[in-house]
mmCIF file of C-alpha atoms and ligand atoms in Angstrom:
data_model
loop_
_atom_site.group_PDB
_atom_site.id
_atom_site.type_symbol
_atom_site.label_atom_id
_atom_site.label_comp_id
_atom_site.label_asym_id
_atom_site.label_seq_id
_atom_site.Cartn_x
_atom_site.Cartn_y
_atom_site.Cartn_z
ATOM 1 C CA MET A 1 24.819 6.157 34.341
ATOM 2 C CA THR A 2 27.136 5.076 31.612
ATOM 3 C CA SER A 3 26.532 5.419 27.961
ATOM 4 C CA LEU A 4 28.127 3.455 25.185
ATOM 5 C CA PRO A 5 30.583 5.277 22.958
ATOM 6 C CA LEU A 6 28.890 6.323 19.757
ATOM 7 C CA VAL A 7 30.682 3.767 17.602
ATOM 8 C CA PHE A 8 28.975 0.901 19.435
ATOM 9 C CA SER A 9 25.478 2.224 19.080
ATOM 10 C CA ALA A 10 23.199 0.724 16.476
ATOM 11 C CA PRO A 11 22.587 2.804 13.354
ATOM 12 C CA ARG A 12 19.842 5.280 14.071
ATOM 13 C CA ARG A 13 16.713 4.349 12.217
ATOM 14 C CA GLY A 14 14.370 7.233 11.846
ATOM 15 C CA MET A 15 12.255 9.407 9.668
ATOM 16 C CA PRO A 16 13.946 10.798 6.585
ATOM 17 C CA PRO A 17 14.602 14.474 5.894
ATOM 18 C CA ARG A 18 11.690 16.549 4.626
ATOM 19 C CA HIS A 19 10.845 16.237 0.917
ATOM 20 C CA LEU A 20 8.573 18.261 -1.345
ATOM 21 C CA ALA A 21 6.109 15.359 -1.411
ATOM 22 C CA ASP A 22 5.636 15.621 2.362
ATOM 23 C CA LEU A 23 4.160 19.080 1.992
ATOM 24 C CA THR A 24 0.783 20.523 1.053
ATOM 25 C CA GLU A 25 0.748 23.237 -1.582
ATOM 26 C CA SER A 26 0.735 26.028 0.995
ATOM 27 C CA GLU A 27 3.478 24.337 3.029
ATOM 28 C CA ARG A 28 5.548 24.161 -0.153
ATOM 29 C CA ARG A 29 5.202 27.910 -0.639
ATOM 30 C CA THR A 30 6.144 28.567 2.964
ATOM 31 C CA ALA A 31 9.137 26.253 2.712
ATOM 32 C CA VAL A 32 10.349 28.000 -0.440
ATOM 33 C CA ALA A 33 9.847 31.424 1.150
ATOM 34 C CA GLU A 34 11.805 30.327 4.216
ATOM 35 C CA LEU A 35 14.664 29.485 1.885
ATOM 36 C CA GLY A 36 14.537 33.056 0.607
ATOM 37 C CA GLU A 37 12.913 32.287 -2.733
ATOM 38 C CA LYS A 38 9.759 33.581 -4.384
ATOM 39 C CA PRO A 39 6.663 31.492 -3.615
ATOM 40 C CA PHE A 40 6.024 30.804 -7.321
ATOM 41 C CA ARG A 41 9.111 28.609 -7.258
ATOM 42 C CA ALA A 42 7.039 26.157 -5.238
ATOM 43 C CA ASP A 43 4.662 25.735 -8.188
ATOM 44 C CA GLN A 44 7.597 25.221 -10.524
ATOM 45 C CA LEU A 45 8.960 22.516 -8.263
ATOM 46 C CA SER A 46 5.535 20.859 -8.016
ATOM 47 C CA ARG A 47 5.239 20.815 -11.793
ATOM 48 C CA HIS A 48 8.628 19.156 -12.111
ATOM 49 C CA TYR A 49 7.896 16.548 -9.487
ATOM 50 C CA PHE A 50 4.214 15.719 -9.900
ATOM 51 C CA SER A 51 3.668 16.412 -13.615
ATOM 52 C CA ARG A 52 7.026 15.521 -15.111
ATOM 53 C CA LEU A 53 7.967 13.002 -12.401
ATOM 54 C CA GLU A 54 11.374 14.659 -12.115
ATOM 55 C CA ASN A 55 13.135 14.305 -8.775
ATOM 56 C CA ASP A 56 16.632 15.358 -9.742
ATOM 57 C CA PRO A 57 16.871 19.108 -9.098
ATOM 58 C CA GLN A 58 19.841 19.427 -11.443
ATOM 59 C CA ALA A 59 17.540 18.470 -14.332
ATOM 60 C CA MET A 60 15.185 21.362 -13.494
ATOM 61 C CA THR A 61 16.956 23.656 -15.898
ATOM 62 C CA ASP A 62 14.364 26.421 -15.928
ATOM 63 C CA LEU A 63 15.540 27.300 -12.423
ATOM 64 C CA PRO A 64 18.654 29.490 -12.028
ATOM 65 C CA SER A 65 21.479 27.212 -10.960
ATOM 66 C CA GLN A 66 21.957 28.633 -7.447
ATOM 67 C CA VAL A 67 18.202 28.364 -6.843
ATOM 68 C CA ARG A 68 18.280 24.808 -8.166
ATOM 69 C CA THR A 69 21.005 23.871 -5.727
ATOM 70 C CA ALA A 70 19.446 25.612 -2.733
ATOM 71 C CA LEU A 71 15.926 24.296 -3.281
ATOM 72 C CA GLY A 72 17.146 20.925 -4.477
ATOM 73 C CA ASP A 73 19.235 20.338 -1.370
ATOM 74 C CA ALA A 74 16.365 21.426 0.867
ATOM 75 C CA LEU A 75 13.395 19.758 -0.798
ATOM 76 C CA PHE A 76 14.641 16.828 -2.841
ATOM 77 C CA PRO A 77 16.767 14.682 -0.531
ATOM 78 C CA PRO A 78 17.179 11.239 -2.117
ATOM 79 C CA LEU A 79 14.703 9.027 -0.251
ATOM 80 C CA LEU A 80 14.563 5.762 -2.173
ATOM 81 C CA SER A 81 17.526 4.134 -3.814
ATOM 82 C CA GLU A 82 16.947 1.030 -5.855
ATOM 83 C CA VAL A 83 18.905 -1.968 -4.591
ATOM 84 C CA ARG A 84 17.601 -4.172 -7.406
ATOM 85 C CA HIS A 85 14.495 -5.224 -9.225
ATOM 86 C CA VAL A 86 13.374 -8.683 -10.322
ATOM 87 C CA GLU A 87 10.809 -9.518 -12.979
ATOM 88 C CA THR A 88 8.431 -12.286 -13.930
ATOM 89 C CA ASP A 89 5.440 -12.734 -16.299
ATOM 90 C CA GLN A 90 7.640 -11.658 -19.249
ATOM 91 C CA GLY A 91 8.550 -8.469 -17.457
ATOM 92 C CA THR A 92 4.980 -7.366 -16.761
ATOM 93 C CA THR A 93 5.442 -7.983 -13.014
ATOM 94 C CA ARG A 94 8.383 -6.233 -11.403
ATOM 95 C CA LYS A 95 9.338 -6.192 -7.732
ATOM 96 C CA THR A 96 11.716 -3.476 -6.581
ATOM 97 C CA LEU A 97 13.761 -3.531 -3.402
ATOM 98 C CA TRP A 98 14.375 -0.014 -2.097
ATOM 99 C CA LYS A 99 16.891 1.181 0.454
ATOM 100 C CA LEU A 100 15.747 4.161 2.511
ATOM 101 C CA HIS A 101 18.015 6.915 3.857
ATOM 102 C CA ASP A 102 18.682 5.023 7.092
ATOM 103 C CA GLY A 103 19.347 1.676 5.449
ATOM 104 C CA THR A 104 15.816 0.379 6.004
ATOM 105 C CA LEU A 105 14.589 -1.881 3.188
ATOM 106 C CA VAL A 106 11.098 -1.926 1.660
ATOM 107 C CA GLU A 107 9.574 -3.402 -1.470
ATOM 108 C CA SER A 108 6.985 -2.388 -4.044
ATOM 109 C CA VAL A 109 5.544 -4.368 -6.947
ATOM 110 C CA LEU A 110 4.479 -3.087 -10.370
ATOM 111 C CA MET A 111 1.946 -5.138 -12.353
ATOM 112 C CA ARG A 112 0.938 -4.415 -15.921
ATOM 113 C CA TYR A 113 -2.425 -5.830 -17.002
ATOM 114 C CA ARG A 114 -4.177 -5.483 -20.341
ATOM 115 C CA ASP A 115 -6.272 -2.558 -19.165
ATOM 116 C CA ARG A 116 -4.361 -1.063 -16.245
ATOM 117 C CA LEU A 117 -1.033 -0.590 -14.544
ATOM 118 C CA THR A 118 -1.046 -1.135 -10.804
ATOM 119 C CA VAL A 119 1.633 -0.469 -8.236
ATOM 120 C CA CYS A 120 1.457 -2.260 -4.901
ATOM 121 C CA ILE A 121 3.183 -0.073 -2.326
ATOM 122 C CA SER A 122 4.419 -0.327 1.250
ATOM 123 C CA SER A 123 3.230 1.998 3.989
ATOM 124 C CA GLN A 124 5.523 0.730 6.739
ATOM 125 C CA ALA A 125 8.868 -1.047 6.889
ATOM 126 C CA GLY A 126 7.711 -4.360 8.321
ATOM 127 C CA CYS A 127 4.343 -4.693 10.014
ATOM 128 C CA GLY A 128 3.126 -4.921 13.590
ATOM 129 C CA MET A 129 -0.081 -6.851 12.917
ATOM 130 C CA ALA A 130 1.534 -10.297 13.286
ATOM 131 C CA CYS A 131 -0.748 -12.291 10.966
ATOM 132 C CA PRO A 132 0.812 -15.774 11.078
ATOM 133 C CA PHE A 133 0.404 -16.509 7.347
ATOM 134 C CA CYS A 134 2.112 -13.297 6.160
ATOM 135 C CA ALA A 135 5.894 -13.013 5.768
ATOM 136 C CA THR A 136 5.858 -9.277 6.519
ATOM 137 C CA GLY A 137 3.885 -9.877 9.720
ATOM 138 C CA GLN A 138 6.423 -12.428 10.872
ATOM 139 C CA GLY A 139 9.242 -9.879 10.825
ATOM 140 C CA GLY A 140 7.546 -7.302 13.052
ATOM 141 C CA LEU A 141 7.445 -3.535 12.608
ATOM 142 C CA ASN A 142 10.620 -1.651 11.874
ATOM 143 C CA ARG A 143 9.207 1.855 11.327
ATOM 144 C CA ASN A 144 6.531 3.922 9.638
ATOM 145 C CA LEU A 145 7.303 5.313 6.213
ATOM 146 C CA SER A 146 7.104 9.062 5.734
ATOM 147 C CA THR A 147 4.523 10.554 3.388
ATOM 148 C CA ALA A 148 7.170 11.255 0.764
ATOM 149 C CA GLU A 149 8.615 7.735 1.039
ATOM 150 C CA ILE A 150 5.145 6.418 0.219
ATOM 151 C CA VAL A 151 4.568 8.907 -2.626
ATOM 152 C CA GLU A 152 8.016 8.243 -4.077
ATOM 153 C CA GLN A 153 7.135 4.564 -4.591
ATOM 154 C CA VAL A 154 4.215 5.691 -6.735
ATOM 155 C CA ALA A 155 6.220 8.340 -8.569
ATOM 156 C CA ALA A 156 9.002 5.817 -9.230
ATOM 157 C CA ALA A 157 6.485 3.379 -10.712
ATOM 158 C CA ALA A 158 4.999 6.112 -12.890
ATOM 159 C CA ARG A 159 8.514 7.033 -14.085
ATOM 160 C CA VAL A 160 9.333 3.453 -15.090
ATOM 161 C CA ALA A 161 6.007 3.224 -16.915
ATOM 162 C CA ALA A 162 6.315 6.570 -18.687
ATOM 163 C CA ALA A 163 9.869 5.771 -19.772
ATOM 164 C CA GLY A 164 8.587 2.685 -21.600
ATOM 165 C CA GLU A 165 10.645 0.294 -19.489
ATOM 166 C CA LEU A 166 7.782 -2.208 -19.297
ATOM 167 C CA PRO A 167 6.972 -4.528 -22.201
ATOM 168 C CA GLY A 168 4.207 -2.995 -24.310
ATOM 169 C CA GLY A 169 5.691 0.480 -24.366
ATOM 170 C CA PRO A 170 5.080 3.674 -22.427
ATOM 171 C CA VAL A 171 1.976 3.649 -20.258
ATOM 172 C CA ARG A 172 0.378 5.723 -17.539
ATOM 173 C CA LEU A 173 0.173 4.421 -14.036
ATOM 174 C CA SER A 174 -3.533 3.932 -13.311
ATOM 175 C CA ASN A 175 -3.928 2.096 -9.987
ATOM 176 C CA VAL A 176 -2.330 2.065 -6.551
ATOM 177 C CA VAL A 177 -2.943 -0.604 -3.931
ATOM 178 C CA PHE A 178 -1.756 -0.320 -0.325
ATOM 179 C CA MET A 179 -1.091 -4.041 -0.204
ATOM 180 C CA GLY A 180 2.653 -4.100 0.184
ATOM 181 C CA MET A 181 4.446 -4.113 3.507
ATOM 182 C CA GLY A 182 2.689 -2.685 6.533
ATOM 183 C CA GLU A 183 -0.738 -1.814 7.860
ATOM 184 C CA PRO A 184 -1.580 1.507 6.172
ATOM 185 C CA LEU A 185 -4.168 2.573 8.733
ATOM 186 C CA ALA A 186 -1.600 2.133 11.523
ATOM 187 C CA ASN A 187 0.387 4.927 9.817
ATOM 188 C CA TYR A 188 -2.751 6.964 9.357
ATOM 189 C CA LYS A 189 -1.639 10.604 9.117
ATOM 190 C CA ARG A 190 1.184 9.968 6.682
ATOM 191 C CA VAL A 191 -0.877 7.618 4.551
ATOM 192 C CA VAL A 192 -3.749 10.109 4.265
ATOM 193 C CA ALA A 193 -1.298 12.878 3.347
ATOM 194 C CA ALA A 194 0.162 10.539 0.702
ATOM 195 C CA LEU A 195 -3.357 9.959 -0.642
ATOM 196 C CA HIS A 196 -3.769 13.698 -1.104
ATOM 197 C CA ARG A 197 -0.496 13.885 -3.048
ATOM 198 C CA MET A 198 -1.722 11.021 -5.267
ATOM 199 C CA ILE A 199 -5.204 12.349 -6.009
ATOM 200 C CA ASP A 200 -4.655 16.111 -6.126
ATOM 201 C CA PRO A 201 -4.820 17.166 -9.770
ATOM 202 C CA ALA A 202 -1.469 17.881 -11.431
ATOM 203 C CA PRO A 203 0.628 19.867 -10.890
ATOM 204 C CA ALA A 204 -0.276 19.951 -7.186
ATOM 205 C CA GLY A 205 -0.358 16.152 -7.078
ATOM 206 C CA LEU A 206 -0.141 13.090 -9.307
ATOM 207 C CA GLY A 207 -3.771 13.352 -10.408
ATOM 208 C CA LEU A 208 -4.721 9.696 -9.953
ATOM 209 C CA SER A 209 -8.401 8.841 -9.686
ATOM 210 C CA GLN A 210 -9.592 8.229 -6.127
ATOM 211 C CA ARG A 211 -11.452 5.070 -6.887
ATOM 212 C CA SER A 212 -8.417 3.478 -8.519
ATOM 213 C CA ILE A 213 -6.593 3.591 -5.184
ATOM 214 C CA THR A 214 -7.259 0.726 -2.785
ATOM 215 C CA MET A 215 -6.584 0.856 0.923
ATOM 216 C CA SER A 216 -6.232 -2.622 2.386
ATOM 217 C CA THR A 217 -6.563 -3.006 6.150
ATOM 218 C CA VAL A 218 -6.717 -5.678 8.815
ATOM 219 C CA GLY A 219 -9.707 -3.750 10.169
ATOM 220 C CA LEU A 220 -8.636 -0.943 12.495
ATOM 221 C CA VAL A 221 -12.167 0.250 13.157
ATOM 222 C CA PRO A 222 -11.562 3.806 14.439
ATOM 223 C CA ALA A 223 -9.237 4.457 11.495
ATOM 224 C CA ILE A 224 -11.808 3.148 8.978
ATOM 225 C CA ASP A 225 -14.354 5.524 10.547
ATOM 226 C CA LYS A 226 -11.920 8.387 10.297
ATOM 227 C CA LEU A 227 -11.072 7.592 6.683
ATOM 228 C CA ALA A 228 -14.766 7.721 5.820
ATOM 229 C CA ASP A 229 -14.776 11.309 7.111
ATOM 230 C CA GLU A 230 -11.855 12.405 4.915
ATOM 231 C CA GLY A 231 -14.147 12.803 1.925
ATOM 232 C CA MET A 232 -11.950 10.722 -0.354
ATOM 233 C CA ASN A 233 -13.616 7.953 -2.317
ATOM 234 C CA VAL A 234 -10.744 5.528 -2.224
ATOM 235 C CA THR A 235 -11.644 1.857 -2.381
ATOM 236 C CA LEU A 236 -11.539 -0.035 0.889
ATOM 237 C CA ALA A 237 -10.407 -3.648 1.180
ATOM 238 C CA VAL A 238 -10.761 -5.541 4.439
ATOM 239 C CA SER A 239 -8.537 -8.528 5.178
ATOM 240 C CA LEU A 240 -11.145 -10.774 6.763
ATOM 241 C CA HIS A 241 -9.804 -14.308 6.186
ATOM 242 C CA ALA A 242 -12.401 -15.866 8.509
ATOM 243 C CA PRO A 243 -16.123 -15.262 9.060
ATOM 244 C CA ASP A 244 -16.019 -16.219 12.750
ATOM 245 C CA ASP A 245 -14.202 -14.539 15.621
ATOM 246 C CA GLU A 246 -12.788 -17.763 16.991
ATOM 247 C CA LEU A 247 -10.696 -18.433 13.897
ATOM 248 C CA ARG A 248 -10.104 -14.776 13.006
ATOM 249 C CA ASP A 249 -8.608 -14.156 16.458
ATOM 250 C CA THR A 250 -5.785 -16.487 15.435
ATOM 251 C CA LEU A 251 -5.380 -15.466 11.754
ATOM 252 C CA VAL A 252 -5.658 -11.705 12.211
ATOM 253 C CA PRO A 253 -4.638 -11.087 15.848
ATOM 254 C CA VAL A 254 -6.082 -7.548 15.915
ATOM 255 C CA ASN A 255 -9.474 -9.273 15.818
ATOM 256 C CA THR A 256 -9.148 -9.731 19.562
ATOM 257 C CA ARG A 257 -9.614 -5.940 19.699
ATOM 258 C CA TRP A 258 -12.178 -5.335 16.908
ATOM 259 C CA LYS A 259 -14.467 -8.232 16.083
ATOM 260 C CA VAL A 260 -15.748 -9.375 12.699
ATOM 261 C CA ARG A 261 -19.100 -7.701 13.241
ATOM 262 C CA GLU A 262 -17.555 -4.345 14.186
ATOM 263 C CA VAL A 263 -15.180 -4.417 11.243
ATOM 264 C CA LEU A 264 -18.006 -5.126 8.797
ATOM 265 C CA GLU A 265 -20.158 -2.403 10.331
ATOM 266 C CA ALA A 266 -17.314 0.078 9.868
ATOM 267 C CA ALA A 267 -16.875 -1.073 6.262
ATOM 268 C CA ASP A 268 -20.639 -0.734 5.666
ATOM 269 C CA ALA A 269 -20.544 2.802 6.997
ATOM 270 C CA TYR A 270 -17.573 3.526 4.751
ATOM 271 C CA ALA A 271 -19.487 2.172 1.755
ATOM 272 C CA ALA A 272 -22.577 4.187 2.638
ATOM 273 C CA ARG A 273 -20.485 7.332 2.968
ATOM 274 C CA THR A 274 -18.454 6.919 -0.204
ATOM 275 C CA GLY A 275 -20.875 4.964 -2.372
ATOM 276 C CA ARG A 276 -18.018 2.563 -3.026
ATOM 277 C CA ARG A 277 -18.378 -1.180 -2.810
ATOM 278 C CA TYR A 278 -15.660 -2.631 -0.564
ATOM 279 C CA SER A 279 -13.768 -5.868 -0.982
ATOM 280 C CA ILE A 280 -13.286 -8.635 1.483
ATOM 281 C CA GLU A 281 -9.919 -10.321 1.141
ATOM 282 C CA TYR A 282 -9.895 -13.967 2.040
ATOM 283 C CA ALA A 283 -6.647 -15.951 1.759
ATOM 284 C CA MET A 284 -7.644 -19.573 1.229
ATOM 285 C CA ILE A 285 -5.612 -21.747 3.602
ATOM 286 C CA ARG A 286 -5.978 -25.505 3.261
ATOM 287 C CA ASN A 287 -7.911 -27.071 6.133
ATOM 288 C CA ILE A 288 -7.803 -23.822 8.104
ATOM 289 C CA ASN A 289 -10.465 -21.494 6.722
ATOM 290 C CA ASP A 290 -11.703 -23.279 3.581
ATOM 291 C CA GLN A 291 -14.442 -25.537 5.026
ATOM 292 C CA PRO A 292 -17.942 -25.590 3.465
ATOM 293 C CA ARG A 293 -19.445 -24.349 6.732
ATOM 294 C CA ARG A 294 -17.184 -21.292 6.698
ATOM 295 C CA ALA A 295 -18.159 -20.606 3.087
ATOM 296 C CA GLU A 296 -21.824 -20.703 4.124
ATOM 297 C CA LEU A 297 -21.136 -18.492 7.116
ATOM 298 C CA LEU A 298 -19.249 -15.983 4.969
ATOM 299 C CA GLY A 299 -22.085 -15.942 2.422
ATOM 300 C CA GLN A 300 -24.668 -15.321 5.152
ATOM 301 C CA LEU A 301 -22.537 -12.644 6.748
ATOM 302 C CA LEU A 302 -22.040 -10.671 3.535
ATOM 303 C CA SER A 303 -25.416 -11.190 1.931
ATOM 304 C CA GLY A 304 -27.078 -7.808 1.424
ATOM 305 C CA ARG A 305 -23.881 -5.863 2.116
ATOM 306 C CA LEU A 306 -22.179 -3.647 -0.469
ATOM 307 C CA ALA A 307 -19.207 -6.017 -0.555
ATOM 308 C CA HIS A 308 -17.518 -8.438 -2.865
ATOM 309 C CA VAL A 309 -15.158 -11.225 -1.927
ATOM 310 C CA ASN A 310 -11.685 -11.526 -3.342
ATOM 311 C CA LEU A 311 -10.249 -14.971 -2.665
ATOM 312 C CA ILE A 312 -6.467 -15.139 -2.595
ATOM 313 C CA PRO A 313 -4.938 -18.605 -2.953
ATOM 314 C CA LEU A 314 -2.433 -18.648 -0.069
ATOM 315 C CA ASN A 315 1.071 -17.761 -1.168
ATOM 316 C CA PRO A 316 3.792 -19.759 0.548
ATOM 317 C CA THR A 317 5.942 -17.977 3.145
ATOM 318 C CA PRO A 318 9.162 -19.180 4.803
ATOM 319 C CA GLY A 319 8.721 -21.220 7.965
ATOM 320 C CA SER A 320 4.989 -21.769 7.499
ATOM 321 C CA GLN A 321 3.570 -25.224 6.908
ATOM 322 C CA TRP A 322 0.307 -23.820 5.583
ATOM 323 C CA ASP A 323 -0.556 -23.988 1.922
ATOM 324 C CA ALA A 324 -3.288 -23.095 -0.535
ATOM 325 C CA SER A 325 -6.529 -25.059 -0.770
ATOM 326 C CA PRO A 326 -6.905 -27.571 -3.614
ATOM 327 C CA LYS A 327 -8.717 -26.211 -6.660
ATOM 328 C CA SER A 328 -11.817 -28.333 -6.042
ATOM 329 C CA VAL A 329 -12.167 -27.002 -2.498
ATOM 330 C CA GLN A 330 -11.696 -23.443 -3.771
ATOM 331 C CA ASP A 331 -14.331 -23.961 -6.489
ATOM 332 C CA ASP A 332 -16.790 -25.313 -3.933
ATOM 333 C CA PHE A 333 -16.111 -22.347 -1.623
ATOM 334 C CA VAL A 334 -16.728 -19.890 -4.480
ATOM 335 C CA ALA A 335 -20.010 -21.603 -5.400
ATOM 336 C CA ARG A 336 -21.282 -21.615 -1.811
ATOM 337 C CA VAL A 337 -20.504 -17.962 -1.164
ATOM 338 C CA GLY A 338 -21.972 -17.058 -4.567
ATOM 339 C CA SER A 339 -25.186 -18.927 -3.799
ATOM 340 C CA HIS A 340 -25.927 -16.265 -1.177
ATOM 341 C CA GLY A 341 -25.895 -13.624 -3.884
ATOM 342 C CA VAL A 342 -22.468 -12.348 -2.838
ATOM 343 C CA PRO A 343 -20.117 -11.433 -5.719
ATOM 344 C CA ILE A 344 -16.884 -13.390 -5.441
ATOM 345 C CA THR A 345 -13.767 -13.550 -7.597
ATOM 346 C CA VAL A 346 -10.408 -15.266 -7.286
ATOM 347 C CA ARG A 347 -7.459 -12.883 -7.336
ATOM 348 C CA ASP A 348 -5.100 -13.208 -10.266
ATOM 349 C CA THR A 349 -2.217 -13.296 -7.839
ATOM 350 C CA ARG A 350 1.056 -12.228 -9.406
ATOM 351 C CA GLY A 351 4.711 -12.503 -8.584
ATOM 352 C CA ARG A 352 4.817 -15.723 -6.572
ATOM 353 C CA GLU A 353 8.011 -16.800 -8.401
ATOM 354 C CA ILE A 354 9.817 -13.671 -7.232
ATOM 355 C CA ASP A 355 8.423 -13.663 -3.678
ATOM 356 C CA GLY A 356 6.486 -10.616 -4.752
ATOM 357 C CA ALA A 357 2.947 -11.867 -4.182
ATOM 358 C CA CYS A 358 0.527 -10.959 -1.371
ATOM 359 C CA GLY A 359 2.075 -11.719 1.979
ATOM 360 C CA GLN A 360 5.531 -12.527 0.615
ATOM 361 C CA LEU A 361 7.269 -9.172 0.923
ATOM 362 C CA ALA A 362 10.043 -9.432 3.464
ATOM 363 C CA ALA A 363 12.623 -7.022 1.985
ATOM 364 C CA LYS A 364 15.716 -9.171 2.432
ATOM 365 C CA GLY A 365 18.905 -7.420 1.342
HETATM 366 N N1 LIG B 1 -1.874 -4.859 6.229
HETATM 367 C C1 LIG B 1 -2.818 -4.737 5.155
HETATM 368 C C2 LIG B 1 -2.187 -4.675 3.774
HETATM 369 C C3 LIG B 1 -1.127 -5.685 3.377
HETATM 370 S S1 LIG B 1 -1.405 -7.246 2.752
HETATM 371 C C4 LIG B 1 -3.827 -5.854 5.210
HETATM 372 O O1 LIG B 1 -3.594 -6.812 5.931
HETATM 373 O O2 LIG B 1 -4.864 -5.751 4.574
HETATM 374 C C5 LIG B 1 -2.427 -7.391 1.393
HETATM 375 C C6 LIG B 1 -3.246 -8.684 1.451
HETATM 376 O O3 LIG B 1 -2.459 -9.882 1.329
HETATM 377 C C7 LIG B 1 -3.972 -8.816 2.781
HETATM 378 O O4 LIG B 1 -5.293 -9.202 2.552
HETATM 379 C C8 LIG B 1 -3.214 -9.932 3.440
HETATM 380 O O5 LIG B 1 -3.962 -10.566 4.439
HETATM 381 C C9 LIG B 1 -2.902 -10.824 2.278
HETATM 382 N N2 LIG B 1 -1.889 -11.839 2.569
HETATM 383 C C10 LIG B 1 -0.952 -11.803 3.523
HETATM 384 N N3 LIG B 1 -0.201 -12.928 3.490
HETATM 385 C C11 LIG B 1 -0.675 -13.669 2.485
HETATM 386 C C12 LIG B 1 -0.311 -14.933 1.945
HETATM 387 N N4 LIG B 1 0.712 -15.631 2.445
HETATM 388 N N5 LIG B 1 -1.019 -15.399 0.901
HETATM 389 C C13 LIG B 1 -2.041 -14.690 0.368
HETATM 390 N N6 LIG B 1 -2.429 -13.489 0.841
HETATM 391 C C14 LIG B 1 -1.766 -12.986 1.877
#
């Protein structure tokens, strides 16, 4: 057996070093104790990170300087460094490209609306679900993000907002959507841990409201079932895109494993468990899934379920010849689905000009 000299090997891409945001409250105390410090230091660190959104240990001046250095080195490794951000909608939509510790690139998108501030975050670098209309899916999966890498995207957004960097002045981050790169339920354990960091009341966590967090999934049925058992009332969104298995098999390849009916049954059970209405995401693709008969089928399928449909006009992606449906076709689709008593809205899709809209995140350096 021969092995290549180290210099020829590809850069190792792997999980980042441990960060405070990876840990539960009791793990934080243990970690601090293992570093020879008093457990109450863990609460001080949590307050800095989750309440004040501070991630630079040197700014934590209530800690003695040697403690600051020791705990800072051990629990605040830099995880996300901003490569750049681009803006549109007069600065109210901002896409940030982040470089992770191993050089991996991911993106997140911040969107300020009149009544809320939403960050769209990535749960994986790339995605393994291979949906043919999604730019992320075309690139394949690079790796899972760690819990802290996920939380840091949210904390970074909250920092930008609190610092008044967005037009309209300082604002609190209110919503998080797992609609960036990756399939969140394929990175289940880390995503659920990240949810706890987001919803735990400050200073243990960021104190966001559960229902203002949306988990979007292609429909990994066992993971939806498991999420229902976590006792967190986060909002579920299912990327359906077709009411029939024949078409969905091609648009969302994981449908060959879990069929439309099974996915909807899992979503129903989730809704029954949490009392939360779920959304059905449906990217409108011209001449592919926008026919009147599919609108009727979708209406029939969802009638009586605790679901509402969110149509997304298809955003263009490189190398795809597909495009959005004409407005008249979209209007007809909306009317037909609505005639079955199913609530349906068209997503105010943001960031198309900066390749920051649904399905466009490809994290090109
Ligand atoms: N993997 C998860 C979350 C990421 S995508 C999921 O699939 O749900 C968030 C939403 O954008 C999904 O509904 C996805 O299907 C949709 N989407 C992907 N590509 C798109 C495109 N080109 N135009 C419009 N929506 C798209």
